[in-house]
mmCIF file of C-alpha atoms in Angstrom:
data_model
loop_
_atom_site.group_PDB
_atom_site.id
_atom_site.type_symbol
_atom_site.label_atom_id
_atom_site.label_comp_id
_atom_site.label_asym_id
_atom_site.label_seq_id
_atom_site.Cartn_x
_atom_site.Cartn_y
_atom_site.Cartn_z
ATOM 1 C CA MET P 1 89.582 95.031 83.150
ATOM 2 C CA ASN P 2 92.928 96.306 81.929
ATOM 3 C CA PHE P 3 96.349 95.920 83.677
ATOM 4 C CA GLU P 4 96.485 99.696 84.886
ATOM 5 C CA THR P 5 93.050 99.357 86.527
ATOM 6 C CA ARG P 6 93.904 96.095 88.285
ATOM 7 C CA GLN P 7 97.243 97.703 89.548
ATOM 8 C CA ASN P 8 95.527 100.726 90.751
ATOM 9 C CA MET P 9 92.978 98.798 92.522
ATOM 10 C CA ALA P 10 95.591 96.572 94.326
ATOM 11 C CA ASN P 11 97.367 99.623 95.316
ATOM 12 C CA GLU P 12 94.551 101.243 96.663
ATOM 13 C CA ILE P 13 93.674 98.065 98.880
ATOM 14 C CA TRP P 14 97.207 97.928 100.092
ATOM 15 C CA GLN P 15 97.155 101.606 101.074
ATOM 16 C CA THR P 16 93.934 101.232 102.693
ATOM 17 C CA ASP P 17 94.928 98.346 105.009
ATOM 18 C CA ALA P 18 98.132 100.433 105.930
ATOM 19 C CA HIS P 19 96.125 103.543 107.011
ATOM 20 C CA SER P 20 93.545 101.508 108.660
ATOM 21 C CA ALA P 21 96.137 99.991 110.880
ATOM 22 C CA LEU P 22 97.728 103.429 111.492
ATOM 23 C CA ASP P 23 94.378 104.932 112.400
ATOM 24 C CA LYS P 24 93.705 102.280 115.042
ATOM 25 C CA VAL P 25 97.279 102.928 116.646
ATOM 26 C CA HIS P 26 96.393 106.749 116.772
ATOM 27 C CA GLN P 27 93.003 106.127 118.171
ATOM 28 C CA GLN P 28 94.168 103.776 120.912
ATOM 29 C CA ILE P 29 96.982 106.302 121.693
ATOM 30 C CA LYS P 30 94.434 108.921 122.186
ATOM 31 C CA ILE P 31 92.264 106.730 124.487
ATOM 32 C CA ASN P 32 95.205 105.676 126.551
ATOM 33 C CA THR P 33 96.289 109.169 126.928
ATOM 34 C CA LEU P 34 92.798 110.282 128.219
ATOM 35 C CA ASN P 35 92.556 107.350 130.435
ATOM 36 C CA THR P 36 95.980 108.057 132.129
ATOM 37 C CA MET P 37 95.965 111.755 132.554
ATOM 38 C CA PRO P 38 94.136 111.831 135.869
ATOM 39 C CA ASN P 39 96.752 109.419 137.302
ATOM 40 C CA LEU P 40 99.901 111.184 136.069
ATOM 41 C CA GLN P 41 100.559 112.584 139.630
ATOM 42 C CA ASN P 42 103.714 110.855 140.273
ATOM 43 C CA GLN P 43 106.538 108.938 138.708
ATOM 44 C CA ARG P 44 104.950 105.400 139.371
ATOM 45 C CA HIS P 45 101.649 106.413 137.584
ATOM 46 C CA ALA P 46 103.676 107.852 134.651
ATOM 47 C CA HIS P 47 105.539 104.920 134.250
ATOM 48 C CA GLY P 48 102.461 102.779 134.059
ATOM 49 C CA ALA P 49 100.968 105.082 131.601
ATOM 50 C CA VAL P 50 104.115 104.475 129.341
ATOM 51 C CA GLN P 51 103.738 100.814 129.800
ATOM 52 C CA SER P 52 100.266 100.720 128.817
ATOM 53 C CA TYR P 53 100.814 102.708 125.606
ATOM 54 C CA TRP P 54 103.616 100.531 124.544
ATOM 55 C CA HIS P 55 101.491 97.352 125.311
ATOM 56 C CA SER P 56 98.634 98.889 123.016
ATOM 57 C CA CYS P 57 101.028 99.893 120.328
ATOM 58 C CA PHE P 58 102.582 96.292 120.010
ATOM 59 C CA LYS P 59 99.238 94.568 120.189
ATOM 60 C CA LEU P 60 97.932 96.729 117.297
ATOM 61 C CA MET P 61 101.326 96.427 115.332
ATOM 62 C CA ALA P 62 101.453 92.700 115.676
ATOM 63 C CA PRO P 63 99.632 91.877 112.563
ATOM 64 C CA LEU P 64 101.925 93.977 110.467
ATOM 65 C CA GLN P 65 105.194 92.393 111.538
ATOM 66 C CA VAL P 66 104.061 88.542 111.590
ATOM 67 C CA GLN P 67 103.601 86.874 108.305
ATOM 68 C CA ILE P 68 103.432 83.429 106.711
ATOM 69 C CA ASP P 69 107.098 83.049 105.368
ATOM 70 C CA TYR P 70 106.962 79.665 103.654
ATOM 71 C CA VAL P 71 104.353 76.979 103.063
ATOM 72 C CA SER P 72 105.657 73.308 102.143
ATOM 73 C CA THR P 73 102.796 71.281 100.213
ATOM 74 C CA CYS P 74 104.943 68.291 99.910
ATOM 75 C CA GLU P 75 102.712 65.182 101.470
ATOM 76 C CA ALA P 76 105.891 63.703 103.279
ATOM 77 C CA ASN P 77 106.617 67.038 105.067
ATOM 78 C CA GLU P 78 103.730 69.585 105.072
ATOM 79 C CA CYS P 79 104.545 72.473 107.097
ATOM 80 C CA ILE P 80 103.925 76.450 107.474
ATOM 81 C CA GLU P 81 106.602 78.575 108.583
ATOM 82 C CA ILE P 82 105.487 81.940 110.562
ATOM 83 C CA LYS P 83 108.104 84.663 110.913
ATOM 84 C CA ASN P 84 108.116 87.672 113.069
ATOM 85 C CA THR P 85 109.798 90.573 111.214
ATOM 86 C CA GLY P 86 109.405 93.383 113.754
ATOM 87 C CA PRO P 87 111.037 94.445 116.896
ATOM 88 C CA ALA P 88 108.557 93.084 119.399
ATOM 89 C CA ILE P 89 107.906 89.522 121.291
ATOM 90 C CA ILE P 90 104.471 88.523 119.902
ATOM 91 C CA ASP P 91 101.960 86.394 121.868
ATOM 92 C CA LEU P 92 100.207 84.220 119.332
ATOM 93 C CA GLU P 93 97.788 82.650 121.762
ATOM 94 C CA ASN P 94 94.409 81.745 120.114
ATOM 95 C CA TRP P 95 95.930 82.860 116.673
ATOM 96 C CA TYR P 96 94.812 80.348 114.213
ATOM 97 C CA ILE P 97 95.464 79.037 110.642
ATOM 98 C CA GLU P 98 92.664 78.479 107.981
ATOM 99 C CA ILE P 99 92.870 76.935 104.512
ATOM 100 C CA SER P 100 90.794 77.903 101.502
ATOM 101 C CA ASP P 101 87.323 78.750 102.579
ATOM 102 C CA GLY P 102 87.918 78.383 106.254
ATOM 103 C CA GLN P 103 85.704 75.628 107.236
ATOM 104 C CA GLN P 104 87.706 74.695 110.171
ATOM 105 C CA ALA P 105 90.942 75.810 111.757
ATOM 106 C CA LEU P 106 94.072 73.640 110.779
ATOM 107 C CA PHE P 107 95.860 74.829 114.022
ATOM 108 C CA THR P 108 95.229 77.080 116.871
ATOM 109 C CA PHE P 109 98.086 78.257 119.065
ATOM 110 C CA PRO P 110 97.977 77.388 122.542
ATOM 111 C CA LYS P 111 98.800 79.549 125.771
ATOM 112 C CA ASN P 112 102.188 80.652 125.947
ATOM 113 C CA SER P 113 102.828 80.852 122.374
ATOM 114 C CA TYR P 114 105.503 83.413 121.816
ATOM 115 C CA ILE P 115 107.315 84.409 118.696
ATOM 116 C CA LYS P 116 110.496 86.624 119.017
ATOM 117 C CA PRO P 117 111.945 89.314 116.612
ATOM 118 C CA ASN P 118 113.439 87.637 113.635
ATOM 119 C CA GLN P 119 112.361 84.055 114.779
ATOM 120 C CA ILE P 120 110.686 81.782 112.442
ATOM 121 C CA ILE P 121 108.324 79.054 114.031
ATOM 122 C CA LYS P 122 106.887 75.956 112.278
ATOM 123 C CA ILE P 123 103.596 73.983 112.216
ATOM 124 C CA GLU P 124 104.310 70.567 110.986
ATOM 125 C CA GLN P 125 102.751 67.199 110.298
ATOM 126 C CA GLN P 126 105.340 65.291 112.107
ATOM 127 C CA GLN P 127 106.423 65.486 115.885
ATOM 128 C CA SER P 128 107.454 68.847 116.738
ATOM 129 C CA THR P 129 106.468 71.753 119.244
ATOM 130 C CA PHE P 130 103.363 72.889 116.989
ATOM 131 C CA MET P 131 101.466 70.300 115.032
ATOM 132 C CA PHE P 132 98.454 70.347 112.749
ATOM 133 C CA ASN P 133 95.036 69.103 114.047
ATOM 134 C CA SER P 134 94.883 66.464 111.311
ATOM 135 C CA PRO P 135 97.186 63.427 110.639
ATOM 136 C CA SER P 136 96.126 63.277 106.997
ATOM 137 C CA PRO P 137 97.591 65.440 104.032
ATOM 138 C CA LEU P 138 96.225 68.953 104.358
ATOM 139 C CA PHE P 139 97.203 70.700 101.060
ATOM 140 C CA SER P 140 95.694 70.227 97.537
ATOM 141 C CA GLN P 141 98.492 69.729 94.818
ATOM 142 C CA LYS P 142 96.250 71.997 92.578
ATOM 143 C CA GLY P 143 96.579 75.020 94.744
ATOM 144 C CA ALA P 144 94.910 76.545 97.838
ATOM 145 C CA GLN P 145 94.707 79.714 99.971
ATOM 146 C CA ILE P 146 96.198 79.767 103.499
ATOM 147 C CA LYS P 147 95.317 82.206 106.157
ATOM 148 C CA LEU P 148 96.892 83.344 109.490
ATOM 149 C CA LEU P 149 94.319 84.984 111.812
ATOM 150 C CA ASP P 150 94.745 86.488 115.264
ATOM 151 C CA ALA P 151 92.569 85.939 118.132
ATOM 152 C CA GLU P 152 89.824 88.388 117.191
ATOM 153 C CA GLY P 153 89.468 86.641 113.598
ATOM 154 C CA SER P 154 91.310 89.311 111.625
ATOM 155 C CA VAL P 155 93.386 88.116 108.909
ATOM 156 C CA VAL P 156 97.163 88.864 109.506
ATOM 157 C CA SER P 157 98.889 87.080 106.596
ATOM 158 C CA CYS P 158 97.650 85.033 103.498
ATOM 159 C CA TRP P 159 99.466 82.869 101.326
ATOM 160 C CA ILE P 160 98.487 81.468 97.819
ATOM 161 C CA TYR P 161 99.812 78.977 95.595
ATOM 162 C CA GLY P 162 98.630 77.016 92.399
ATOM 163 C CA ARG P 163 95.580 77.781 90.639
ATOM 164 C CA LYS P 164 94.643 80.003 93.712
ATOM 165 C CA ALA P 165 97.096 82.399 92.584
ATOM 166 C CA HIS P 166 96.219 82.667 88.886
ATOM 167 C CA ASN P 167 94.077 85.668 89.223
ATOM 168 C CA SER P 168 97.036 87.504 91.275
ATOM 169 C CA VAL P 169 100.079 87.214 89.103
ATOM 170 C CA ILE P 170 100.482 88.668 85.379
ATOM 171 C CA ILE P 171 103.208 89.228 83.143
ATOM 172 C CA SER P 172 103.548 93.159 83.128
ATOM 173 C CA HIS P 173 106.268 93.852 80.683
ATOM 174 C CA ILE P 174 108.732 92.482 78.123
ATOM 175 C CA SER P 175 112.199 94.229 77.379
ATOM 176 C CA HIS P 176 114.236 92.970 74.615
ATOM 177 C CA ASP P 177 117.070 94.357 72.709
ATOM 178 C CA ASP P 178 116.368 96.126 69.393
ATOM 179 C CA LEU P 179 118.406 98.325 66.820
ATOM 180 C CA ALA P 180 118.183 101.352 69.296
ATOM 181 C CA PHE P 181 119.650 99.535 72.208
ATOM 182 C CA LYS P 182 121.871 96.126 71.881
ATOM 183 C CA ASP P 183 122.280 94.600 75.427
ATOM 184 C CA SER P 184 120.644 91.153 75.337
ATOM 185 C CA HIS P 185 121.946 90.420 78.759
ATOM 186 C CA ARG P 186 119.598 92.931 80.222
ATOM 187 C CA ASP P 187 116.676 91.459 78.118
ATOM 188 C CA HIS P 188 114.160 90.744 80.903
ATOM 189 C CA ILE P 189 110.484 89.630 81.608
ATOM 190 C CA GLU P 190 108.479 91.418 84.440
ATOM 191 C CA LEU P 191 105.761 89.825 86.657
ATOM 192 C CA ILE P 192 103.417 91.695 88.929
ATOM 193 C CA ASN P 193 101.425 90.478 92.140
ATOM 194 C CA LEU P 194 98.261 92.382 91.869
ATOM 195 C CA SER P 195 96.909 90.982 95.262
ATOM 196 C CA THR P 196 97.673 91.563 98.988
ATOM 197 C CA TYR P 197 98.773 87.835 99.415
ATOM 198 C CA TRP P 198 102.086 86.275 99.411
ATOM 199 C CA VAL P 199 102.178 84.031 96.104
ATOM 200 C CA ASP P 200 104.581 80.893 96.095
ATOM 201 C CA LEU P 201 106.334 80.678 92.780
ATOM 202 C CA SER P 202 108.080 77.448 93.440
ATOM 203 C CA GLY P 203 108.078 75.425 90.324
ATOM 204 C CA TRP P 204 106.398 78.115 88.132
ATOM 205 C CA VAL P 205 107.660 78.270 84.497
ATOM 206 C CA LEU P 206 108.306 81.024 82.027
ATOM 207 C CA SER P 207 108.170 79.847 78.671
ATOM 208 C CA ILE P 208 109.193 81.796 75.541
ATOM 209 C CA LYS P 209 107.577 80.541 72.319
ATOM 210 C CA ASP P 210 110.170 79.156 70.088
ATOM 211 C CA GLY P 211 112.915 79.928 72.794
ATOM 212 C CA LEU P 212 114.111 79.240 76.341
ATOM 213 C CA THR P 213 112.221 78.553 79.415
ATOM 214 C CA PHE P 214 112.860 79.342 83.096
ATOM 215 C CA GLU P 215 111.627 77.560 86.292
ATOM 216 C CA PHE P 216 111.426 79.264 89.418
ATOM 217 C CA PRO P 217 113.563 77.457 92.045
ATOM 218 C CA LYS P 218 112.034 76.241 95.396
ATOM 219 C CA MET P 219 110.891 78.688 97.926
ATOM 220 C CA SER P 220 110.479 81.295 95.179
ATOM 221 C CA LYS P 221 107.675 83.855 96.397
ATOM 222 C CA MET P 222 106.431 87.445 95.523
ATOM 223 C CA GLU P 223 105.675 89.719 98.120
ATOM 224 C CA PRO P 224 101.946 91.536 98.056
ATOM 225 C CA CYS P 225 101.674 94.117 95.466
ATOM 226 C CA SER P 226 105.189 93.685 94.243
ATOM 227 C CA GLU P 227 107.079 93.115 91.085
ATOM 228 C CA ILE P 228 109.861 90.868 89.812
ATOM 229 C CA LYS P 229 112.202 90.783 87.032
ATOM 230 C CA ILE P 230 113.808 87.746 85.246
ATOM 231 C CA TYR P 231 116.631 88.735 83.123
ATOM 232 C CA ALA P 232 118.482 86.831 80.400
ATOM 233 C CA ASN P 233 121.762 86.854 82.186
ATOM 234 C CA HIS P 234 122.156 89.760 84.620
ATOM 235 C CA ILE P 235 122.425 89.479 88.597
ATOM 236 C CA GLU P 236 120.408 91.950 90.574
ATOM 237 C CA THR P 237 119.142 91.734 94.111
ATOM 238 C CA GLY P 238 115.564 90.429 94.229
ATOM 239 C CA ALA P 239 115.661 89.376 90.638
ATOM 240 C CA HIS P 240 116.013 86.059 88.609
ATOM 241 C CA SER P 241 118.279 85.127 85.552
ATOM 242 C CA PHE P 242 117.990 82.820 82.915
ATOM 243 C CA ASN P 243 121.740 82.524 83.049
ATOM 244 C CA SER P 244 121.688 82.412 79.114
ATOM 245 C CA GLN P 245 124.974 83.288 77.053
ATOM 246 C CA SER P 246 122.617 84.149 74.063
ATOM 247 C CA PRO P 247 119.550 86.425 73.701
ATOM 248 C CA ILE P 248 116.466 84.963 75.289
ATOM 249 C CA PHE P 249 114.238 86.230 72.411
ATOM 250 C CA ASN P 250 114.828 85.741 68.837
ATOM 251 C CA HIS P 251 112.899 86.949 65.590
ATOM 252 C CA GLU P 252 110.151 84.334 65.893
ATOM 253 C CA SER P 253 109.477 85.124 69.485
ATOM 254 C CA LYS P 254 106.131 86.734 69.834
ATOM 255 C CA THR P 255 104.502 84.993 73.069
ATOM 256 C CA VAL P 256 105.664 84.499 76.691
ATOM 257 C CA SER P 257 103.648 82.152 78.796
ATOM 258 C CA LEU P 258 103.563 81.914 82.648
ATOM 259 C CA LEU P 259 102.527 78.466 83.938
ATOM 260 C CA ASP P 260 102.170 77.385 87.482
ATOM 261 C CA ASN P 261 103.761 74.458 89.497
ATOM 262 C CA ASN P 262 101.459 72.046 87.860
ATOM 263 C CA LYS P 263 102.038 73.564 84.307
ATOM 264 C CA GLN P 264 98.767 75.260 83.931
ATOM 265 C CA LEU P 265 98.495 78.271 82.104
ATOM 266 C CA VAL P 266 98.398 81.547 84.210
ATOM 267 C CA ASN P 267 98.909 84.146 81.766
ATOM 268 C CA GLU P 268 100.400 85.046 78.327
ATOM 269 C CA TYR P 269 102.048 88.313 76.839
ATOM 270 C CA HIS P 270 101.978 88.827 73.277
ATOM 271 C CA PHE P 271 104.188 91.142 71.614
ATOM 272 C CA ALA P 272 105.610 92.123 68.070
#
């Protein structure tokens, strides 16, 4: 399967998920409207209808605004950070977290677990408000898939790292100076995330054969179905830089390799 086909498939999956969520919202609005029509006889009933409408909207949109924001796999301080990116307070009661094949829940949110807009909450191994159900190390250093699911068992957000992310990230493009356009500072390498998962790039390495290497800093990540650029020496929002004062490619450079945090090969890009 070529790159273009995989990219189109990823985009279709992403769009289908978004359309499905909106369809649910529209259907619930229709149902709420029909249910409350006979009662719209006075201001009190009208107020109740509006409250019911917004309650349904917030419940349906909750999975679109809550996400796994970061995962620490360090055995000394394993934790998962959950962030509310939307405008509503979300009730997390009975939401739960699974790892890899979901044989058992690592953690289930108890009653009265709320997350406010822009708030980040942590589930940790050590003493804290939210703690994992197991005192032993949970995360494989080789890689894993971590899911956040709502009370109905629907996947809200997914985070992958290490070898679990190998099939999701590829080197999609190389730009290097030539005789027609000399601007080595803007030479760059592009990566694309073909999946609908968040990918942890912490410690991943880009290695240019017979050239430089770049290591992604801690807490580096890629959004689902997104692209990221790594420049030779150029600052741009959302991008990274080798911070090299000289060109990152030379006449002998023919291959760029992407390695995970365990220095295992993820992908290679060959060019003339």
